[in-house]
Amino acid sequence: MGKLKLAVAGETLFAARLAECIKKNAPEYLEVSSCRQFHNLSEFLNQLQPDMIIYEPNDSIQELLPQNAVKILLSCEKTPKEDSPLSIFRYQQGPEILRQAFQIYEKTATQNLVYLYNTKNLEITAFFAPGGHEYQLPFSISYAALCGETVKVLYLNLAEFTGMVPLLQDTEGENFSDLIYWIRQKKERFLLCLQGVLHQTDHFDYLQPPANPQDLYDMTEADLTGLLSLLQEQTEYQQIVFNCGTWNRAVEQILVHCSKIYCMVKESSLGKYRKMDFEQFLDKGHRKNLKNKIHYIYPSTANGGFAPGIDLLSQLQRGDFAEQVRRLTINPADTDLPPENK
């Protein structure tokens, strides 16, 4: 397990002295860094990826603070208001501020960073399509199958109405929602619960998606990060492949820790506009950190699609469609640029 990372952000001499004091009193497992210029804060946080941030009040930095960190305001008020952010009274000794910061972290970290260190050896890949794409499900399944030729892969579908159950010719049964419920209730029996919902193919394992889309909307950051932590600790999976349909805080938390995010775009004017909307969304605040992980791919329906009369699942694992997936993801080539860049 790596060190816990604490960042102190503030432009005053007090913030600088606080950072130095905390460094002197920090335990061995705590790494302390500071940023004294707010215009450099975005780059600083992107490089450090802190678990905790203690920051001075400044309206311009709110959107820069990453969601996947516990954020603590240095407040001038001893008694914070009910609707105020997490805060610590600033006019105290450094060791006392550090003690209170740990107390806040212990209460809130399970909702934010359950698996930051526990899953550092677990490769996480996600597929997302701004505005949707009919090939998102088969493309992500094919990718999981190709990766499963060399490593142990678990495929998780977090998208609504994708047709996954009939595609894989399953009968309806216990699914991803049931596993999340069991984790909340019986975390110590995780492996037994997992075996009850796990399905297998030749190259990858998977869970059936939630039968009710509302379960996707209600899923929390703690649910997904807790699941990934348990998968890392108690299973032999080396890679998790997510198919993400709904953008919410829980899914965004996963994307933050993905090594790659494949965004599927249609080769059309509408596809181009959706991509533009999505990029503008990513340009705001902490989401900028996701941009260097995103790989835009443009699946072709004319070349490398599905052949009629042949089992669909077999084509996802081999054949022309699988080769297109391999070319666009595992072995990308310059020839696969979007039309406007060719």
PDB file of C-alpha atoms in Angstrom, residues 106-323:
ATOM      1  CA  GLU A 106     -11.569   8.476   8.442  1.00  0.00           C
ATOM      2  CA  LYS A 107     -15.247   9.451   8.394  1.00  0.00           C
ATOM      3  CA  THR A 108     -15.444  10.330   4.712  1.00  0.00           C
ATOM      4  CA  ALA A 109     -12.719   8.433   2.845  1.00  0.00           C
ATOM      5  CA  THR A 110     -14.811   5.278   2.400  1.00  0.00           C
ATOM      6  CA  GLN A 111     -17.125   7.346   0.217  1.00  0.00           C
ATOM      7  CA  ASN A 112     -14.284   8.748  -1.867  1.00  0.00           C
ATOM      8  CA  LEU A 113     -11.097   6.686  -1.964  1.00  0.00           C
ATOM      9  CA  VAL A 114     -11.729   3.153  -0.794  1.00  0.00           C
ATOM     10  CA  TYR A 115      -9.554   1.612  -3.464  1.00  0.00           C
ATOM     11  CA  LEU A 116      -6.993   4.217  -4.551  1.00  0.00           C
ATOM     12  CA  TYR A 117      -4.068   2.114  -3.327  1.00  0.00           C
ATOM     13  CA  ASN A 118      -5.672  -1.292  -3.069  1.00  0.00           C
ATOM     14  CA  THR A 119      -6.271  -1.405  -6.829  1.00  0.00           C
ATOM     15  CA  LYS A 120      -3.064   0.142  -8.137  1.00  0.00           C
ATOM     16  CA  ASN A 121      -2.109  -3.218  -9.723  1.00  0.00           C
ATOM     17  CA  LEU A 122      -5.602  -3.746 -11.147  1.00  0.00           C
ATOM     18  CA  GLU A 123      -5.955  -2.304 -14.647  1.00  0.00           C
ATOM     19  CA  ILE A 124      -9.296  -0.597 -15.155  1.00  0.00           C
ATOM     20  CA  THR A 125     -10.589   0.287 -18.624  1.00  0.00           C
ATOM     21  CA  ALA A 126     -13.886   1.950 -19.455  1.00  0.00           C
ATOM     22  CA  PHE A 127     -16.004   2.487 -22.563  1.00  0.00           C
ATOM     23  CA  PHE A 128     -18.266   5.503 -22.897  1.00  0.00           C
ATOM     24  CA  ALA A 129     -20.153   7.069 -25.799  1.00  0.00           C
ATOM     25  CA  PRO A 130     -21.281  10.713 -25.586  1.00  0.00           C
ATOM     26  CA  GLY A 131     -24.918  10.557 -26.634  1.00  0.00           C
ATOM     27  CA  GLY A 132     -24.805   6.781 -27.039  1.00  0.00           C
ATOM     28  CA  HIS A 133     -23.558   4.387 -29.729  1.00  0.00           C
ATOM     29  CA  GLU A 134     -25.181   1.146 -30.916  1.00  0.00           C
ATOM     30  CA  TYR A 135     -21.780  -0.578 -31.001  1.00  0.00           C
ATOM     31  CA  GLN A 136     -20.818   0.317 -27.426  1.00  0.00           C
ATOM     32  CA  LEU A 137     -21.903  -3.011 -25.917  1.00  0.00           C
ATOM     33  CA  PRO A 138     -20.462  -5.360 -28.580  1.00  0.00           C
ATOM     34  CA  PHE A 139     -17.299  -3.290 -28.861  1.00  0.00           C
ATOM     35  CA  SER A 140     -16.607  -3.374 -25.109  1.00  0.00           C
ATOM     36  CA  ILE A 141     -17.432  -7.094 -24.888  1.00  0.00           C
ATOM     37  CA  SER A 142     -15.117  -7.846 -27.798  1.00  0.00           C
ATOM     38  CA  TYR A 143     -12.363  -5.821 -26.127  1.00  0.00           C
ATOM     39  CA  ALA A 144     -12.814  -7.828 -22.907  1.00  0.00           C
ATOM     40  CA  ALA A 145     -12.573 -11.071 -24.886  1.00  0.00           C
ATOM     41  CA  LEU A 146      -9.386  -9.964 -26.655  1.00  0.00           C
ATOM     42  CA  CYS A 147      -7.756  -8.886 -23.379  1.00  0.00           C
ATOM     43  CA  GLY A 148      -8.868 -12.179 -21.838  1.00  0.00           C
ATOM     44  CA  GLU A 149      -6.551 -14.049 -24.192  1.00  0.00           C
ATOM     45  CA  THR A 150      -3.610 -13.004 -21.992  1.00  0.00           C
ATOM     46  CA  VAL A 151      -4.987 -11.877 -18.590  1.00  0.00           C
ATOM     47  CA  LYS A 152      -7.918 -12.700 -16.308  1.00  0.00           C
ATOM     48  CA  VAL A 153     -10.726 -10.219 -17.107  1.00  0.00           C
ATOM     49  CA  LEU A 154     -14.024  -9.274 -15.457  1.00  0.00           C
ATOM     50  CA  TYR A 155     -16.569  -7.382 -17.575  1.00  0.00           C
ATOM     51  CA  LEU A 156     -19.087  -5.076 -15.864  1.00  0.00           C
ATOM     52  CA  ASN A 157     -21.935  -3.438 -17.778  1.00  0.00           C
ATOM     53  CA  LEU A 158     -23.220  -0.217 -16.204  1.00  0.00           C
ATOM     54  CA  ALA A 159     -25.478   0.877 -19.057  1.00  0.00           C
ATOM     55  CA  GLU A 160     -29.236   0.751 -19.508  1.00  0.00           C
ATOM     56  CA  PHE A 161     -31.147  -1.436 -21.976  1.00  0.00           C
ATOM     57  CA  THR A 162     -28.101  -2.693 -23.879  1.00  0.00           C
ATOM     58  CA  GLY A 163     -29.479  -6.106 -24.848  1.00  0.00           C
ATOM     59  CA  MET A 164     -26.655  -7.890 -23.054  1.00  0.00           C
ATOM     60  CA  VAL A 165     -28.779 -10.689 -21.564  1.00  0.00           C
ATOM     61  CA  PRO A 166     -30.275 -11.883 -24.882  1.00  0.00           C
ATOM     62  CA  LEU A 167     -26.980 -11.274 -26.700  1.00  0.00           C
ATOM     63  CA  LEU A 168     -25.164 -13.665 -24.385  1.00  0.00           C
ATOM     64  CA  GLN A 169     -28.189 -15.997 -24.401  1.00  0.00           C
ATOM     65  CA  ASP A 170     -28.582 -15.882 -20.630  1.00  0.00           C
ATOM     66  CA  THR A 171     -31.673 -16.533 -18.596  1.00  0.00           C
ATOM     67  CA  GLU A 172     -32.576 -13.710 -16.252  1.00  0.00           C
ATOM     68  CA  GLY A 173     -31.303 -14.218 -12.731  1.00  0.00           C
ATOM     69  CA  GLU A 174     -29.321 -12.551  -9.990  1.00  0.00           C
ATOM     70  CA  ASN A 175     -27.297  -9.641 -11.326  1.00  0.00           C
ATOM     71  CA  PHE A 176     -24.996  -6.733 -10.540  1.00  0.00           C
ATOM     72  CA  SER A 177     -27.616  -5.077  -8.325  1.00  0.00           C
ATOM     73  CA  ASP A 178     -27.811  -8.173  -6.138  1.00  0.00           C
ATOM     74  CA  LEU A 179     -24.043  -8.217  -5.680  1.00  0.00           C
ATOM     75  CA  ILE A 180     -23.990  -4.560  -4.623  1.00  0.00           C
ATOM     76  CA  TYR A 181     -26.789  -5.235  -2.144  1.00  0.00           C
ATOM     77  CA  TRP A 182     -24.928  -8.228  -0.695  1.00  0.00           C
ATOM     78  CA  ILE A 183     -21.720  -6.218  -0.369  1.00  0.00           C
ATOM     79  CA  ARG A 184     -23.583  -3.619   1.660  1.00  0.00           C
ATOM     80  CA  GLN A 185     -25.000  -6.310   3.939  1.00  0.00           C
ATOM     81  CA  LYS A 186     -22.430  -9.122   4.036  1.00  0.00           C
ATOM     82  CA  LYS A 187     -19.030  -7.851   2.947  1.00  0.00           C
ATOM     83  CA  GLU A 188     -17.245 -10.686   4.773  1.00  0.00           C
ATOM     84  CA  ARG A 189     -18.967 -13.220   2.478  1.00  0.00           C
ATOM     85  CA  PHE A 190     -17.972 -11.457  -0.733  1.00  0.00           C
ATOM     86  CA  LEU A 191     -16.530 -14.454  -2.599  1.00  0.00           C
ATOM     87  CA  LEU A 192     -19.603 -16.564  -1.890  1.00  0.00           C
ATOM     88  CA  CYS A 193     -21.865 -13.748  -3.091  1.00  0.00           C
ATOM     89  CA  LEU A 194     -19.735 -13.207  -6.203  1.00  0.00           C
ATOM     90  CA  GLN A 195     -19.916 -16.858  -7.206  1.00  0.00           C
ATOM     91  CA  GLY A 196     -23.684 -16.634  -7.010  1.00  0.00           C
ATOM     92  CA  VAL A 197     -23.892 -13.999  -9.770  1.00  0.00           C
ATOM     93  CA  LEU A 198     -20.781 -14.703 -11.864  1.00  0.00           C
ATOM     94  CA  HIS A 199     -21.083 -15.875 -15.495  1.00  0.00           C
ATOM     95  CA  GLN A 200     -18.173 -17.148 -17.575  1.00  0.00           C
ATOM     96  CA  THR A 201     -17.114 -17.323 -21.215  1.00  0.00           C
ATOM     97  CA  ASP A 202     -13.972 -18.776 -22.753  1.00  0.00           C
ATOM     98  CA  HIS A 203     -12.063 -15.510 -22.372  1.00  0.00           C
ATOM     99  CA  PHE A 204     -13.724 -13.390 -19.664  1.00  0.00           C
ATOM    100  CA  ASP A 205     -16.125 -13.436 -16.729  1.00  0.00           C
ATOM    101  CA  TYR A 206     -19.064 -11.086 -16.378  1.00  0.00           C
ATOM    102  CA  LEU A 207     -22.073 -10.095 -14.313  1.00  0.00           C
ATOM    103  CA  GLN A 208     -25.518  -9.491 -15.734  1.00  0.00           C
ATOM    104  CA  PRO A 209     -26.354  -5.761 -15.673  1.00  0.00           C
ATOM    105  CA  PRO A 210     -28.974  -4.397 -13.267  1.00  0.00           C
ATOM    106  CA  ALA A 211     -32.480  -5.323 -14.408  1.00  0.00           C
ATOM    107  CA  ASN A 212     -33.821  -1.968 -13.192  1.00  0.00           C
ATOM    108  CA  PRO A 213     -31.985   1.136 -14.511  1.00  0.00           C
ATOM    109  CA  GLN A 214     -32.872   2.951 -11.285  1.00  0.00           C
ATOM    110  CA  ASP A 215     -30.261   0.792  -9.555  1.00  0.00           C
ATOM    111  CA  LEU A 216     -27.611   2.406 -11.763  1.00  0.00           C
ATOM    112  CA  TYR A 217     -28.750   5.893 -10.815  1.00  0.00           C
ATOM    113  CA  ASP A 218     -28.822   5.017  -7.093  1.00  0.00           C
ATOM    114  CA  MET A 219     -25.369   3.436  -7.071  1.00  0.00           C
ATOM    115  CA  THR A 220     -22.890   5.344  -4.920  1.00  0.00           C
ATOM    116  CA  GLU A 221     -19.153   5.935  -5.083  1.00  0.00           C
ATOM    117  CA  ALA A 222     -18.764   3.750  -1.986  1.00  0.00           C
ATOM    118  CA  ASP A 223     -20.593   0.871  -3.712  1.00  0.00           C
ATOM    119  CA  LEU A 224     -18.286   0.797  -6.730  1.00  0.00           C
ATOM    120  CA  THR A 225     -15.029   1.595  -4.985  1.00  0.00           C
ATOM    121  CA  GLY A 226     -15.812  -0.980  -2.308  1.00  0.00           C
ATOM    122  CA  LEU A 227     -16.478  -3.582  -5.001  1.00  0.00           C
ATOM    123  CA  LEU A 228     -13.180  -2.867  -6.752  1.00  0.00           C
ATOM    124  CA  SER A 229     -11.271  -3.057  -3.499  1.00  0.00           C
ATOM    125  CA  LEU A 230     -12.769  -6.469  -2.738  1.00  0.00           C
ATOM    126  CA  LEU A 231     -12.048  -7.696  -6.266  1.00  0.00           C
ATOM    127  CA  GLN A 232      -8.404  -6.697  -5.848  1.00  0.00           C
ATOM    128  CA  GLU A 233      -8.030  -8.223  -2.406  1.00  0.00           C
ATOM    129  CA  GLN A 234      -9.957 -11.472  -2.831  1.00  0.00           C
ATOM    130  CA  THR A 235      -9.872 -12.459  -6.523  1.00  0.00           C
ATOM    131  CA  GLU A 236      -7.282 -13.076  -9.241  1.00  0.00           C
ATOM    132  CA  TYR A 237      -8.651 -10.624 -11.794  1.00  0.00           C
ATOM    133  CA  GLN A 238      -5.989  -8.531 -13.482  1.00  0.00           C
ATOM    134  CA  GLN A 239      -8.243  -6.288 -15.543  1.00  0.00           C
ATOM    135  CA  ILE A 240     -11.737  -4.849 -15.161  1.00  0.00           C
ATOM    136  CA  VAL A 241     -13.577  -3.613 -18.253  1.00  0.00           C
ATOM    137  CA  PHE A 242     -16.506  -1.257 -17.642  1.00  0.00           C
ATOM    138  CA  ASN A 243     -19.215  -0.367 -20.118  1.00  0.00           C
ATOM    139  CA  CYS A 244     -20.510   2.976 -18.812  1.00  0.00           C
ATOM    140  CA  GLY A 245     -23.807   4.334 -20.054  1.00  0.00           C
ATOM    141  CA  THR A 246     -24.899   6.815 -17.400  1.00  0.00           C
ATOM    142  CA  TRP A 247     -22.621   9.638 -16.290  1.00  0.00           C
ATOM    143  CA  ASN A 248     -23.007  10.083 -12.547  1.00  0.00           C
ATOM    144  CA  ARG A 249     -20.683  10.658  -9.608  1.00  0.00           C
ATOM    145  CA  ALA A 250     -20.106   6.949  -9.049  1.00  0.00           C
ATOM    146  CA  VAL A 251     -19.102   6.350 -12.671  1.00  0.00           C
ATOM    147  CA  GLU A 252     -16.960   9.485 -12.705  1.00  0.00           C
ATOM    148  CA  GLN A 253     -15.126   8.124  -9.665  1.00  0.00           C
ATOM    149  CA  ILE A 254     -14.242   5.006 -11.647  1.00  0.00           C
ATOM    150  CA  LEU A 255     -13.133   6.988 -14.688  1.00  0.00           C
ATOM    151  CA  VAL A 256     -10.713   8.965 -12.530  1.00  0.00           C
ATOM    152  CA  HIS A 257      -8.776   5.769 -11.809  1.00  0.00           C
ATOM    153  CA  CYS A 258      -9.002   4.172 -15.259  1.00  0.00           C
ATOM    154  CA  SER A 259      -5.789   3.720 -17.164  1.00  0.00           C
ATOM    155  CA  LYS A 260      -7.732   4.139 -20.433  1.00  0.00           C
ATOM    156  CA  ILE A 261     -11.154   5.486 -21.365  1.00  0.00           C
ATOM    157  CA  TYR A 262     -12.378   4.644 -24.862  1.00  0.00           C
ATOM    158  CA  CYS A 263     -14.970   7.150 -26.107  1.00  0.00           C
ATOM    159  CA  MET A 264     -16.935   5.927 -29.101  1.00  0.00           C
ATOM    160  CA  VAL A 265     -17.949   8.548 -31.651  1.00  0.00           C
ATOM    161  CA  LYS A 266     -20.106   8.211 -34.747  1.00  0.00           C
ATOM    162  CA  GLU A 267     -18.646   9.315 -38.082  1.00  0.00           C
ATOM    163  CA  SER A 268     -21.330  11.921 -38.672  1.00  0.00           C
ATOM    164  CA  SER A 269     -22.051  15.582 -38.050  1.00  0.00           C
ATOM    165  CA  LEU A 270     -24.149  14.665 -35.010  1.00  0.00           C
ATOM    166  CA  GLY A 271     -21.328  12.518 -33.661  1.00  0.00           C
ATOM    167  CA  LYS A 272     -18.914  15.417 -34.113  1.00  0.00           C
ATOM    168  CA  TYR A 273     -21.234  17.788 -32.231  1.00  0.00           C
ATOM    169  CA  ARG A 274     -21.677  15.321 -29.379  1.00  0.00           C
ATOM    170  CA  LYS A 275     -17.925  15.024 -29.069  1.00  0.00           C
ATOM    171  CA  MET A 276     -17.624  18.828 -28.946  1.00  0.00           C
ATOM    172  CA  ASP A 277     -20.223  18.995 -26.166  1.00  0.00           C
ATOM    173  CA  PHE A 278     -18.400  16.282 -24.234  1.00  0.00           C
ATOM    174  CA  GLU A 279     -15.015  17.994 -24.564  1.00  0.00           C
ATOM    175  CA  GLN A 280     -16.474  21.268 -23.304  1.00  0.00           C
ATOM    176  CA  PHE A 281     -17.870  19.375 -20.315  1.00  0.00           C
ATOM    177  CA  LEU A 282     -14.423  17.895 -19.609  1.00  0.00           C
ATOM    178  CA  ASP A 283     -12.784  21.321 -19.764  1.00  0.00           C
ATOM    179  CA  LYS A 284     -14.509  22.364 -16.545  1.00  0.00           C
ATOM    180  CA  GLY A 285     -12.695  22.042 -13.227  1.00  0.00           C
ATOM    181  CA  HIS A 286     -11.343  18.716 -12.012  1.00  0.00           C
ATOM    182  CA  ARG A 287     -12.588  16.810 -15.091  1.00  0.00           C
ATOM    183  CA  LYS A 288      -9.636  18.190 -17.051  1.00  0.00           C
ATOM    184  CA  ASN A 289      -7.613  15.383 -15.487  1.00  0.00           C
ATOM    185  CA  LEU A 290      -9.620  12.842 -17.487  1.00  0.00           C
ATOM    186  CA  LYS A 291      -8.741  14.253 -20.901  1.00  0.00           C
ATOM    187  CA  ASN A 292      -5.301  12.648 -21.195  1.00  0.00           C
ATOM    188  CA  LYS A 293      -6.830   9.202 -20.541  1.00  0.00           C
ATOM    189  CA  ILE A 294      -9.476   9.430 -23.239  1.00  0.00           C
ATOM    190  CA  HIS A 295      -8.994   7.749 -26.607  1.00  0.00           C
ATOM    191  CA  TYR A 296     -11.624   8.580 -29.218  1.00  0.00           C
ATOM    192  CA  ILE A 297     -12.489   5.706 -31.523  1.00  0.00           C
ATOM    193  CA  TYR A 298     -14.670   5.693 -34.636  1.00  0.00           C
ATOM    194  CA  PRO A 299     -16.075   2.195 -35.277  1.00  0.00           C
ATOM    195  CA  SER A 300     -17.018   1.491 -38.849  1.00  0.00           C
ATOM    196  CA  THR A 301     -20.307  -0.185 -39.708  1.00  0.00           C
ATOM    197  CA  ALA A 302     -19.321  -0.598 -43.343  1.00  0.00           C
ATOM    198  CA  ASN A 303     -15.996  -2.324 -42.757  1.00  0.00           C
ATOM    199  CA  GLY A 304     -15.557  -4.742 -39.894  1.00  0.00           C
ATOM    200  CA  GLY A 305     -19.240  -5.034 -38.968  1.00  0.00           C
ATOM    201  CA  PHE A 306     -21.260  -8.177 -38.290  1.00  0.00           C
ATOM    202  CA  ALA A 307     -21.614 -10.946 -40.863  1.00  0.00           C
ATOM    203  CA  PRO A 308     -25.182 -12.306 -41.293  1.00  0.00           C
ATOM    204  CA  GLY A 309     -25.902 -15.929 -40.460  1.00  0.00           C
ATOM    205  CA  ILE A 310     -23.010 -16.303 -38.000  1.00  0.00           C
ATOM    206  CA  ASP A 311     -23.356 -16.449 -34.207  1.00  0.00           C
ATOM    207  CA  LEU A 312     -22.992 -12.917 -32.884  1.00  0.00           C
ATOM    208  CA  LEU A 313     -20.989 -13.814 -29.765  1.00  0.00           C
ATOM    209  CA  SER A 314     -18.415 -15.740 -31.781  1.00  0.00           C
ATOM    210  CA  GLN A 315     -17.909 -12.671 -33.987  1.00  0.00           C
ATOM    211  CA  LEU A 316     -17.206 -10.579 -30.889  1.00  0.00           C
ATOM    212  CA  GLN A 317     -14.344 -12.901 -30.008  1.00  0.00           C
ATOM    213  CA  ARG A 318     -12.909 -13.477 -33.494  1.00  0.00           C
ATOM    214  CA  GLY A 319     -13.519 -12.503 -37.093  1.00  0.00           C
ATOM    215  CA  ASP A 320     -13.735  -9.135 -38.841  1.00  0.00           C
ATOM    216  CA  PHE A 321     -15.502  -7.327 -36.013  1.00  0.00           C
ATOM    217  CA  ALA A 322     -12.978  -8.506 -33.421  1.00  0.00           C
ATOM    218  CA  GLU A 323     -10.152  -7.457 -35.723  1.00  0.00           C
TER     219      GLU A 323
END
